[in-house]
Amino acid sequence: MIDISTDKSKLQIDMIHQFLTNSYWGKGRTVDEVKKTIENCLCFGVYLDEKQIGFARIVTDYTVFAYLMDVFILPEHRGKGYSKQLMKAINEEPKLQPCKVWMLKTADAHGLYKQFGYSELKHPEKVMERILT
């Protein structure tokens, strides 16, 4: 059985950094950048026998908006329903209940996110982005 916690003191920064710096979305992110993102977000750690096997973070104002980012379960622990348990914990987090607008960007796992109410943009003409390289 897994444990899902928002206690940042339990997060295993080296494992999170190792995964993210090798992911398609976080390639090259430094340890200091990972630490800074954790400091400024609501984070969820996924633990199996006290070893961290997954992570997600939410950028939020706790009132209107929540942006789901950096969601992962380590490859060797996938296929066991842990990502669904993580998404359920995020959706049920009391601090996030006031938020009515949720977003995420992903190139994969659309099937998972659709189970939790995410969809393609209904009005993409209303969404803009600014990406600096």
PDB file of C-alpha atoms in Angstrom:
ATOM      1  CA  MET A   1       0.000   0.000   0.000  1.00  0.00           C
ATOM      2  CA  ILE A   2       1.273   3.456  -0.879  1.00  0.00           C
ATOM      3  CA  ASP A   3       1.257   6.627   1.167  1.00  0.00           C
ATOM      4  CA  ILE A   4       0.602  10.000  -0.467  1.00  0.00           C
ATOM      5  CA  SER A   5       1.738  13.040   1.472  1.00  0.00           C
ATOM      6  CA  THR A   6       2.014  16.798   1.041  1.00  0.00           C
ATOM      7  CA  ASP A   7       4.749  16.950   3.695  1.00  0.00           C
ATOM      8  CA  LYS A   8       7.665  18.562   1.847  1.00  0.00           C
ATOM      9  CA  SER A   9      10.165  17.355   4.461  1.00  0.00           C
ATOM     10  CA  LYS A  10       9.612  13.791   3.216  1.00  0.00           C
ATOM     11  CA  LEU A  11      10.424  14.593  -0.422  1.00  0.00           C
ATOM     12  CA  GLN A  12      13.551  12.924  -1.775  1.00  0.00           C
ATOM     13  CA  ILE A  13      14.940  15.796  -3.846  1.00  0.00           C
ATOM     14  CA  ASP A  14      17.699  13.780  -5.521  1.00  0.00           C
ATOM     15  CA  MET A  15      15.232  11.203  -6.839  1.00  0.00           C
ATOM     16  CA  ILE A  16      12.845  13.908  -8.068  1.00  0.00           C
ATOM     17  CA  HIS A  17      15.686  15.773  -9.779  1.00  0.00           C
ATOM     18  CA  GLN A  18      17.065  12.594 -11.351  1.00  0.00           C
ATOM     19  CA  PHE A  19      13.695  11.750 -12.858  1.00  0.00           C
ATOM     20  CA  LEU A  20      12.817  15.268 -14.016  1.00  0.00           C
ATOM     21  CA  THR A  21      16.181  16.067 -15.590  1.00  0.00           C
ATOM     22  CA  ASN A  22      15.745  12.989 -17.782  1.00  0.00           C
ATOM     23  CA  SER A  23      12.078  13.609 -18.649  1.00  0.00           C
ATOM     24  CA  TYR A  24      10.973  15.176 -21.925  1.00  0.00           C
ATOM     25  CA  TRP A  25       9.503  18.157 -20.086  1.00  0.00           C
ATOM     26  CA  GLY A  26      12.184  18.805 -17.445  1.00  0.00           C
ATOM     27  CA  LYS A  27      15.360  17.880 -19.301  1.00  0.00           C
ATOM     28  CA  GLY A  28      18.348  19.707 -17.882  1.00  0.00           C
ATOM     29  CA  ARG A  29      16.580  21.152 -14.839  1.00  0.00           C
ATOM     30  CA  THR A  30      19.115  21.742 -12.062  1.00  0.00           C
ATOM     31  CA  VAL A  31      18.795  20.591  -8.454  1.00  0.00           C
ATOM     32  CA  ASP A  32      18.440  24.230  -7.367  1.00  0.00           C
ATOM     33  CA  GLU A  33      15.621  24.743  -9.880  1.00  0.00           C
ATOM     34  CA  VAL A  34      13.848  21.624  -8.602  1.00  0.00           C
ATOM     35  CA  LYS A  35      14.207  22.860  -5.008  1.00  0.00           C
ATOM     36  CA  LYS A  36      12.807  26.271  -5.948  1.00  0.00           C
ATOM     37  CA  THR A  37       9.785  24.748  -7.712  1.00  0.00           C
ATOM     38  CA  ILE A  38       9.088  22.605  -4.658  1.00  0.00           C
ATOM     39  CA  GLU A  39       9.359  25.589  -2.305  1.00  0.00           C
ATOM     40  CA  ASN A  40       6.776  27.516  -4.316  1.00  0.00           C
ATOM     41  CA  CYS A  41       4.180  24.803  -4.919  1.00  0.00           C
ATOM     42  CA  LEU A  42       1.870  22.372  -3.177  1.00  0.00           C
ATOM     43  CA  CYS A  43       3.678  19.057  -3.648  1.00  0.00           C
ATOM     44  CA  PHE A  44       2.530  15.462  -3.424  1.00  0.00           C
ATOM     45  CA  GLY A  45       4.988  12.658  -2.740  1.00  0.00           C
ATOM     46  CA  VAL A  46       4.085   9.025  -3.357  1.00  0.00           C
ATOM     47  CA  TYR A  47       5.806   6.538  -1.046  1.00  0.00           C
ATOM     48  CA  LEU A  48       6.069   2.773  -0.938  1.00  0.00           C
ATOM     49  CA  ASP A  49       7.691   1.449   2.247  1.00  0.00           C
ATOM     50  CA  GLU A  50       8.916   5.013   2.947  1.00  0.00           C
ATOM     51  CA  LYS A  51      10.778   5.136  -0.396  1.00  0.00           C
ATOM     52  CA  GLN A  52       9.546   7.825  -2.765  1.00  0.00           C
ATOM     53  CA  ILE A  53       8.254   6.393  -6.042  1.00  0.00           C
ATOM     54  CA  GLY A  54       6.262   9.316  -7.429  1.00  0.00           C
ATOM     55  CA  PHE A  55       5.627  13.031  -7.367  1.00  0.00           C
ATOM     56  CA  ALA A  56       3.357  15.829  -8.534  1.00  0.00           C
ATOM     57  CA  ARG A  57       3.186  19.529  -7.843  1.00  0.00           C
ATOM     58  CA  ILE A  58       0.490  22.146  -8.111  1.00  0.00           C
ATOM     59  CA  VAL A  59       1.048  25.816  -8.875  1.00  0.00           C
ATOM     60  CA  THR A  60      -1.967  27.505  -7.301  1.00  0.00           C
ATOM     61  CA  ASP A  61      -3.505  30.533  -5.647  1.00  0.00           C
ATOM     62  CA  TYR A  62      -5.735  28.150  -3.595  1.00  0.00           C
ATOM     63  CA  THR A  63      -8.800  30.106  -4.714  1.00  0.00           C
ATOM     64  CA  VAL A  64      -9.277  30.217  -8.471  1.00  0.00           C
ATOM     65  CA  PHE A  65      -6.521  28.402 -10.341  1.00  0.00           C
ATOM     66  CA  ALA A  66      -4.480  25.197 -10.095  1.00  0.00           C
ATOM     67  CA  TYR A  67      -1.846  24.047 -12.596  1.00  0.00           C
ATOM     68  CA  LEU A  68      -0.793  20.403 -12.360  1.00  0.00           C
ATOM     69  CA  MET A  69       2.889  19.824 -13.161  1.00  0.00           C
ATOM     70  CA  ASP A  70       5.746  17.307 -12.959  1.00  0.00           C
ATOM     71  CA  VAL A  71       3.507  14.271 -12.416  1.00  0.00           C
ATOM     72  CA  PHE A  72       5.298  10.931 -12.436  1.00  0.00           C
ATOM     73  CA  ILE A  73       5.532   7.447 -11.015  1.00  0.00           C
ATOM     74  CA  LEU A  74       8.929   5.781 -11.388  1.00  0.00           C
ATOM     75  CA  PRO A  75       8.893   3.354 -14.361  1.00  0.00           C
ATOM     76  CA  GLU A  76       9.431   0.244 -12.241  1.00  0.00           C
ATOM     77  CA  HIS A  77       6.269   1.025 -10.235  1.00  0.00           C
ATOM     78  CA  ARG A  78       3.912   1.811 -13.115  1.00  0.00           C
ATOM     79  CA  GLY A  79       0.905  -0.298 -14.009  1.00  0.00           C
ATOM     80  CA  LYS A  80      -0.213  -0.769 -10.396  1.00  0.00           C
ATOM     81  CA  GLY A  81      -2.770   2.040 -10.192  1.00  0.00           C
ATOM     82  CA  TYR A  82      -0.495   4.398  -8.254  1.00  0.00           C
ATOM     83  CA  SER A  83      -0.959   7.292 -10.687  1.00  0.00           C
ATOM     84  CA  LYS A  84      -4.743   6.988 -10.289  1.00  0.00           C
ATOM     85  CA  GLN A  85      -4.372   7.059  -6.507  1.00  0.00           C
ATOM     86  CA  LEU A  86      -2.153  10.139  -6.826  1.00  0.00           C
ATOM     87  CA  MET A  87      -4.649  11.929  -9.072  1.00  0.00           C
ATOM     88  CA  LYS A  88      -7.494  11.040  -6.692  1.00  0.00           C
ATOM     89  CA  ALA A  89      -5.522  12.476  -3.743  1.00  0.00           C
ATOM     90  CA  ILE A  90      -4.839  15.673  -5.691  1.00  0.00           C
ATOM     91  CA  ASN A  91      -8.492  16.060  -6.690  1.00  0.00           C
ATOM     92  CA  GLU A  92      -9.643  15.477  -3.112  1.00  0.00           C
ATOM     93  CA  GLU A  93      -7.054  17.742  -1.418  1.00  0.00           C
ATOM     94  CA  PRO A  94      -9.116  20.084   0.814  1.00  0.00           C
ATOM     95  CA  LYS A  95      -6.851  23.100   0.182  1.00  0.00           C
ATOM     96  CA  LEU A  96      -7.590  22.869  -3.551  1.00  0.00           C
ATOM     97  CA  GLN A  97     -11.377  22.516  -3.400  1.00  0.00           C
ATOM     98  CA  PRO A  98     -12.087  26.217  -4.083  1.00  0.00           C
ATOM     99  CA  CYS A  99     -10.144  26.090  -7.379  1.00  0.00           C
ATOM    100  CA  LYS A 100     -12.444  25.969 -10.386  1.00  0.00           C
ATOM    101  CA  VAL A 101      -9.874  26.266 -13.186  1.00  0.00           C
ATOM    102  CA  TRP A 102      -7.373  23.429 -13.504  1.00  0.00           C
ATOM    103  CA  MET A 103      -4.805  23.038 -16.255  1.00  0.00           C
ATOM    104  CA  LEU A 104      -1.924  20.840 -17.285  1.00  0.00           C
ATOM    105  CA  LYS A 105       0.321  20.343 -20.290  1.00  0.00           C
ATOM    106  CA  THR A 106       1.235  16.823 -21.334  1.00  0.00           C
ATOM    107  CA  ALA A 107       2.387  14.899 -24.372  1.00  0.00           C
ATOM    108  CA  ASP A 108       1.250  11.573 -22.927  1.00  0.00           C
ATOM    109  CA  ALA A 109      -1.066   9.926 -20.368  1.00  0.00           C
ATOM    110  CA  HIS A 110      -4.142  11.701 -21.748  1.00  0.00           C
ATOM    111  CA  GLY A 111      -6.213   8.637 -20.838  1.00  0.00           C
ATOM    112  CA  LEU A 112      -5.264   8.977 -17.171  1.00  0.00           C
ATOM    113  CA  TYR A 113      -6.078  12.672 -16.978  1.00  0.00           C
ATOM    114  CA  LYS A 114      -9.399  12.297 -18.812  1.00  0.00           C
ATOM    115  CA  GLN A 115     -10.532   9.943 -16.026  1.00  0.00           C
ATOM    116  CA  PHE A 116     -10.138  12.888 -13.651  1.00  0.00           C
ATOM    117  CA  GLY A 117     -12.065  15.464 -15.663  1.00  0.00           C
ATOM    118  CA  TYR A 118      -9.359  16.926 -17.880  1.00  0.00           C
ATOM    119  CA  SER A 119     -10.099  17.502 -21.564  1.00  0.00           C
ATOM    120  CA  GLU A 120      -8.702  19.267 -24.570  1.00  0.00           C
ATOM    121  CA  LEU A 121      -9.170  23.032 -24.463  1.00  0.00           C
ATOM    122  CA  LYS A 122     -12.792  23.939 -25.107  1.00  0.00           C
ATOM    123  CA  HIS A 123     -11.763  27.405 -26.301  1.00  0.00           C
ATOM    124  CA  PRO A 124      -8.119  27.298 -27.408  1.00  0.00           C
ATOM    125  CA  GLU A 125      -8.522  30.761 -28.904  1.00  0.00           C
ATOM    126  CA  LYS A 126      -8.774  32.084 -25.329  1.00  0.00           C
ATOM    127  CA  VAL A 127      -5.524  30.516 -24.156  1.00  0.00           C
ATOM    128  CA  MET A 128      -2.145  32.063 -24.834  1.00  0.00           C
ATOM    129  CA  GLU A 129       1.329  31.215 -23.700  1.00  0.00           C
ATOM    130  CA  ARG A 130       4.744  32.815 -23.575  1.00  0.00           C
ATOM    131  CA  ILE A 131       7.698  30.428 -23.642  1.00  0.00           C
ATOM    132  CA  LEU A 132      11.223  31.724 -23.169  1.00  0.00           C
ATOM    133  CA  THR A 133      14.140  29.551 -24.203  1.00  0.00           C
TER     134      THR A 133
END
